[in-house]
CSV table of C-alpha atoms and ligand atoms in Angstrom, one decimal:
chain,number,residue,atom,x,y,z
A,9,MET,CA,103.9,104.1,79.5
A,10,ASP,CA,104.7,107.4,81.2
A,11,THR,CA,107.6,106.6,83.4
A,12,GLN,CA,106.4,109.5,85.6
A,13,ASN,CA,103.8,107.2,86.8
A,14,LEU,CA,106.6,106.2,89.1
A,15,ILE,CA,106.8,109.0,91.7
A,16,HIS,CA,109.9,109.4,93.8
A,17,GLY,CA,108.9,110.2,97.4
A,18,ASP,CA,107.4,109.1,100.7
A,19,SER,CA,104.1,107.5,100.1
A,20,THR,CA,102.8,108.9,103.5
A,21,ASP,CA,103.1,112.4,102.0
A,22,ILE,CA,102.2,111.7,98.5
A,23,MET,CA,99.0,109.6,99.1
A,24,ARG,CA,97.6,112.7,101.0
A,25,GLN,CA,97.7,114.6,97.7
A,26,TYR,CA,95.2,112.4,96.0
A,27,ALA,CA,91.4,113.1,96.1
A,28,ASP,CA,89.0,110.7,97.7
A,29,GLY,CA,88.2,107.7,95.5
A,30,SER,CA,91.1,108.2,93.0
A,31,PHE,CA,92.0,104.5,92.6
A,32,THR,CA,90.2,101.2,91.9
A,33,ALA,CA,92.8,99.2,93.9
A,34,VAL,CA,95.8,99.6,96.1
A,35,ILE,CA,98.1,96.6,95.4
A,36,THR,CA,101.3,96.6,97.3
A,37,ASP,CA,104.2,94.8,98.9
A,38,PRO,CA,105.2,97.0,101.8
A,39,PRO,CA,108.3,96.6,104.0
A,40,TYR,CA,107.5,93.5,106.2
A,41,ALA,CA,109.6,94.6,109.2
A,42,SER,CA,110.3,90.9,109.5
A,43,GLY,CA,113.2,88.6,108.5
A,44,GLY,CA,114.2,87.2,111.8
A,45,MET,CA,113.0,85.8,115.1
A,46,THR,CA,114.8,88.3,117.4
A,47,ALA,CA,114.8,92.0,117.5
A,48,SER,CA,118.5,92.2,116.6
A,49,GLU,CA,118.0,89.9,113.6
A,50,ARG,CA,115.1,92.1,112.4
A,51,ARG,CA,117.2,95.3,112.8
A,52,ARG,CA,119.8,94.1,110.3
A,53,ARG,CA,120.2,95.9,107.0
A,54,THR,CA,117.7,94.6,104.4
A,55,SER,CA,120.5,93.3,102.2
A,56,ALA,CA,121.7,91.1,105.1
A,57,LYS,CA,118.2,89.9,105.9
A,58,TYR,CA,116.8,89.1,102.4
A,59,GLN,CA,119.8,88.0,100.5
A,60,VAL,CA,122.2,85.0,100.8
A,61,GLN,CA,125.5,86.5,101.6
A,62,GLY,CA,128.1,86.2,98.8
A,63,THR,CA,125.4,86.4,96.0
A,64,ALA,CA,126.8,87.9,92.9
A,65,LYS,CA,124.1,90.5,92.2
A,66,THR,CA,123.8,93.2,94.9
A,67,TYR,CA,120.7,95.3,95.6
A,68,ALA,CA,120.2,98.6,97.4
A,69,ASP,CA,119.0,98.5,101.0
A,70,PHE,CA,115.6,100.0,101.7
A,71,PRO,CA,114.0,101.7,104.7
A,72,GLY,CA,111.0,101.0,106.9
A,73,ASP,CA,112.0,97.3,107.6
A,74,SER,CA,113.2,97.5,111.2
A,75,ARG,CA,110.1,98.4,113.2
A,76,ASP,CA,109.0,96.1,116.0
A,77,GLN,CA,105.7,94.5,115.5
A,78,ARG,CA,103.6,97.0,117.4
A,79,ALA,CA,105.1,99.9,115.5
A,80,HIS,CA,104.7,98.0,112.3
A,81,PHE,CA,101.0,97.5,113.1
A,82,ILE,CA,100.5,101.2,113.8
A,83,TRP,CA,102.3,102.3,110.7
A,84,SER,CA,100.3,99.8,108.6
A,85,VAL,CA,97.0,101.2,110.0
A,86,GLU,CA,98.1,104.7,109.0
A,87,TRP,CA,99.0,103.9,105.4
A,88,MET,CA,96.0,101.6,105.0
A,89,LYS,CA,93.7,104.3,106.2
A,90,GLU,CA,95.0,106.7,103.7
A,91,ALA,CA,94.8,104.0,101.0
A,92,TYR,CA,91.1,103.5,102.0
A,93,ARG,CA,90.3,107.2,101.6
A,94,ILE,CA,91.8,107.3,98.1
A,95,THR,CA,90.2,104.1,96.9
A,96,ARG,CA,86.7,104.2,95.5
A,97,GLU,CA,83.7,102.4,97.0
A,98,GLY,CA,83.8,98.8,96.1
A,99,GLY,CA,87.6,99.0,95.4
A,100,TRP,CA,90.3,96.7,96.5
A,101,ILE,CA,93.4,96.5,98.8
A,102,MET,CA,95.9,93.7,98.3
A,103,ALA,CA,98.8,93.7,100.7
A,104,PHE,CA,101.7,91.3,100.9
A,105,ALA,CA,102.8,89.8,104.2
A,106,ASP,CA,105.0,86.9,105.4
A,107,TRP,CA,103.9,84.4,108.0
A,108,ARG,CA,105.2,86.4,110.9
A,109,GLN,CA,103.3,89.6,109.9
A,110,LEU,CA,100.1,87.9,108.6
A,111,PRO,CA,97.9,88.4,111.7
A,112,CYS,CA,99.2,92.0,112.1
A,113,THR,CA,98.4,92.8,108.5
A,114,SER,CA,94.9,91.5,108.5
A,115,ASP,CA,94.2,93.3,111.8
A,116,ALA,CA,95.6,96.6,110.5
A,117,MET,CA,93.6,96.3,107.3
A,118,GLN,CA,90.3,95.9,109.3
A,119,CYS,CA,91.3,98.7,111.8
A,120,ALA,CA,91.8,100.9,108.7
A,121,GLY,CA,88.2,100.3,107.6
A,122,TRP,CA,88.6,97.6,105.0
A,123,ILE,CA,86.5,94.5,104.9
A,124,TRP,CA,88.9,91.5,105.0
A,125,ARG,CA,87.9,89.1,102.2
A,126,GLY,CA,90.6,86.4,102.3
A,127,LEU,CA,94.1,85.4,101.3
A,128,VAL,CA,96.0,84.6,98.2
A,129,VAL,CA,99.0,82.3,98.8
A,130,TRP,CA,102.2,82.8,96.7
A,131,ASP,CA,103.9,79.4,96.8
A,132,LYS,CA,107.6,80.0,96.1
A,133,THR,CA,108.1,76.3,95.7
A,134,GLU,CA,110.5,73.9,97.5
A,135,ALA,CA,113.4,75.8,96.1
A,136,CYS,CA,113.2,78.1,99.2
A,137,ARG,CA,115.8,77.8,102.0
A,138,PRO,CA,114.9,74.9,104.3
A,139,SER,CA,114.9,75.2,108.1
A,140,LEU,CA,115.9,71.8,109.5
A,141,GLY,CA,113.3,70.0,111.5
A,142,MET,CA,110.7,72.6,110.5
A,143,PHE,CA,108.2,73.0,107.6
A,144,ARG,CA,109.6,75.0,104.8
A,145,ASN,CA,108.4,78.6,104.9
A,146,GLN,CA,107.8,78.6,101.1
A,147,ALA,CA,104.8,80.9,101.0
A,148,GLU,CA,104.1,84.5,101.2
A,149,TYR,CA,100.5,85.8,101.6
A,150,ILE,CA,98.5,88.5,99.9
A,151,VAL,CA,95.8,89.8,102.3
A,152,ILE,CA,92.8,90.8,100.3
A,153,GLY,CA,90.2,93.5,101.3
A,154,THR,CA,87.5,95.6,99.8
A,155,LYS,CA,86.1,99.0,100.6
A,156,GLY,CA,82.6,98.0,101.4
A,157,SER,CA,80.8,95.6,99.0
A,158,LEU,CA,82.2,95.0,95.6
A,159,GLY,CA,81.2,97.7,93.2
A,160,SER,CA,78.4,96.9,90.7
A,161,GLU,CA,80.9,97.4,87.9
A,162,GLN,CA,83.0,94.7,89.6
A,163,LYS,CA,80.2,92.1,89.6
A,164,ARG,CA,79.3,92.5,86.0
A,165,PRO,CA,82.2,92.3,83.5
A,166,VAL,CA,84.6,90.5,85.6
A,167,ARG,CA,83.4,86.9,85.9
A,168,VAL,CA,86.5,85.1,86.9
A,169,THR,CA,87.5,83.0,89.8
A,170,PRO,CA,91.3,83.0,89.8
A,171,ALA,CA,93.1,80.3,91.8
A,172,GLY,CA,93.9,81.3,95.4
A,173,VAL,CA,97.3,79.7,95.3
A,174,PHE,CA,99.9,80.9,92.8
A,175,ARG,CA,103.0,78.8,92.5
A,176,LYS,CA,106.1,80.3,91.0
A,177,TYR,CA,109.7,80.1,91.7
A,178,ILE,CA,111.6,83.4,91.2
A,179,LYS,CA,115.2,82.9,90.2
A,180,PRO,CA,117.4,85.3,92.2
A,181,GLY,CA,118.9,86.5,88.9
A,182,ASP,CA,115.5,87.6,87.6
A,183,LYS,CA,114.8,89.9,90.5
A,184,GLN,CA,115.3,93.6,90.1
A,185,HIS,CA,114.9,94.3,93.9
A,186,LEU,CA,116.0,92.6,97.1
A,187,THR,CA,112.4,91.4,97.7
A,188,GLY,CA,111.1,91.6,94.0
A,189,LYS,CA,107.9,89.8,93.2
A,190,PRO,CA,107.1,88.0,89.9
A,191,VAL,CA,105.3,90.1,87.3
A,192,GLU,CA,103.0,87.1,86.6
A,193,LEU,CA,101.9,87.0,90.2
A,194,MET,CA,100.9,90.6,90.2
A,195,GLU,CA,99.0,90.0,86.9
A,196,HIS,CA,97.2,87.1,88.5
A,197,LEU,CA,96.0,89.4,91.4
A,198,MET,CA,94.7,91.9,88.9
A,199,GLN,CA,92.4,89.4,87.1
A,200,VAL,CA,89.6,90.4,89.5
A,201,LEU,CA,89.8,94.1,88.7
A,202,PRO,CA,87.3,95.7,86.3
A,203,PRO,CA,88.7,96.8,82.9
A,204,ASN,CA,90.7,100.0,82.8
A,205,SER,CA,91.3,100.1,86.5
A,206,ARG,CA,93.6,102.6,88.2
A,207,VAL,CA,96.0,100.8,90.5
A,208,LEU,CA,98.3,102.4,93.1
A,209,ASP,CA,101.4,100.8,94.6
A,210,PRO,CA,102.6,103.0,97.4
A,211,PHE,CA,105.8,100.9,98.0
A,212,ALA,CA,106.6,100.2,94.4
A,213,GLY,CA,110.2,99.0,94.6
A,214,SER,CA,111.4,98.0,91.1
A,215,GLY,CA,108.0,98.8,89.6
A,216,THR,CA,106.7,95.2,89.3
A,217,THR,CA,103.0,96.2,90.1
A,218,ILE,CA,103.1,99.1,87.6
A,219,LEU,CA,104.5,96.8,84.9
A,220,ALA,CA,101.8,94.2,85.5
A,221,ALA,CA,99.1,96.9,85.5
A,222,ARG,CA,100.3,98.0,82.1
A,223,ASN,CA,100.3,94.4,80.8
A,224,MET,CA,96.8,93.9,82.0
A,225,GLY,CA,95.5,97.1,80.4
A,226,HIS,CA,95.2,99.1,83.6
A,227,GLU,CA,96.8,102.3,84.7
A,228,GLY,CA,99.4,101.9,87.3
A,229,VAL,CA,100.9,104.6,89.7
A,230,GLY,CA,103.8,103.8,91.9
A,231,ILE,CA,105.5,105.6,94.8
A,232,GLU,CA,109.0,104.7,95.9
A,233,ILE,CA,111.3,106.3,98.4
A,234,THR,CA,114.7,104.7,97.5
A,235,PRO,CA,116.4,106.5,94.6
A,236,GLU,CA,118.2,103.3,93.3
A,237,TYR,CA,114.8,101.5,92.9
A,238,VAL,CA,113.1,104.6,91.4
A,239,GLU,CA,115.8,104.4,88.7
A,240,ILE,CA,115.4,100.7,88.2
A,241,ALA,CA,111.6,101.0,88.0
A,242,ARG,CA,111.7,103.9,85.5
A,243,SER,CA,114.1,102.1,83.2
A,244,ARG,CA,112.1,98.9,83.4
A,245,LEU,CA,108.9,100.8,82.5
A,246,ALA,CA,110.6,102.7,79.7
A,247,ARG,CA,111.7,99.5,78.0
B,19,SAM,C1,109.1,95.1,99.7
B,19,SAM,S1,109.7,96.4,98.7
B,19,SAM,C2,108.7,96.3,97.2
B,19,SAM,C3,109.3,95.4,96.2
B,19,SAM,C4,108.4,95.4,94.9
B,19,SAM,N1,107.3,94.5,95.2
B,19,SAM,C5,109.2,94.8,93.7
B,19,SAM,O1,108.8,93.8,93.1
B,19,SAM,O2,110.2,95.4,93.3
B,19,SAM,C6,109.2,97.8,99.6
B,19,SAM,C7,109.6,99.1,99.0
B,19,SAM,O3,109.0,100.1,99.7
B,19,SAM,C8,109.9,101.3,99.7
B,19,SAM,N2,109.5,102.1,100.8
B,19,SAM,C9,109.7,102.0,102.2
B,19,SAM,N3,109.1,103.0,102.9
B,19,SAM,C10,108.5,103.8,101.9
B,19,SAM,C11,107.8,105.0,102.0
B,19,SAM,N4,107.5,105.6,103.2
B,19,SAM,N5,107.3,105.6,100.9
B,19,SAM,C12,107.6,105.0,99.7
B,19,SAM,N6,108.3,103.9,99.5
B,19,SAM,C13,108.8,103.3,100.6
B,19,SAM,C14,111.2,100.6,99.9
B,19,SAM,O4,112.3,101.5,99.5
B,19,SAM,C15,111.1,99.3,99.1
B,19,SAM,O5,111.7,99.5,97.8
């Protein structure tokens, strides 16, 4: 794996450099701009929002997570439009969201031109923090869309119907990023892609998507703005 498949920079600028239809799929876990019920809670540093204080392992903060919902929506439409342009006809978008940003994410996806196809649920299990008197928010969601109808190459060799719920607990010690996702979850999402797909993650974090793409025989390209995570992703990919 060429670790240069992990590009250090702002995805808004870098996505513009790709030609139309360069990718089969954009699979990404963008900043959610969530993590609280009030504006001041959401404006906290990401390490305060997404990590239990006093945890032994510390992670770098990352930007783009403090927008209010309207600004988050506009920003999401912008990057999803660019993702649309550089994805080929029949290709995919898969974007993570939590319960608070789920409606905003599916709206933004459709405003950007994608056809919204459904959701995959990541069930993080009952090990998640409880909220007393309320249901456990133990799921995150992957909003699935396509650029027009599924490509003919998609309908032929890929005859799978993967489960729409993926249950996996991620141990805090296994994560390489404040909001790191399990590699197996990303591999699960990639089951519907045609062989030898080219996958872009414009918010690559610790490189989980790119690692999963490699494991699944696809080419992965990641863009990440935070230098600490670029370093982590590159060393993960070089291993
Ligand atoms: C939710 S995290 C992704 C974590 C990743 N799924 C993992 O498993 O490691 C989002 C990442 O997007 C990065 N980011 C935020 N704004 C960005 C931008 N404009 N361009 C590139 N990366 C950006 C942040 O630094 C952060 O690492």
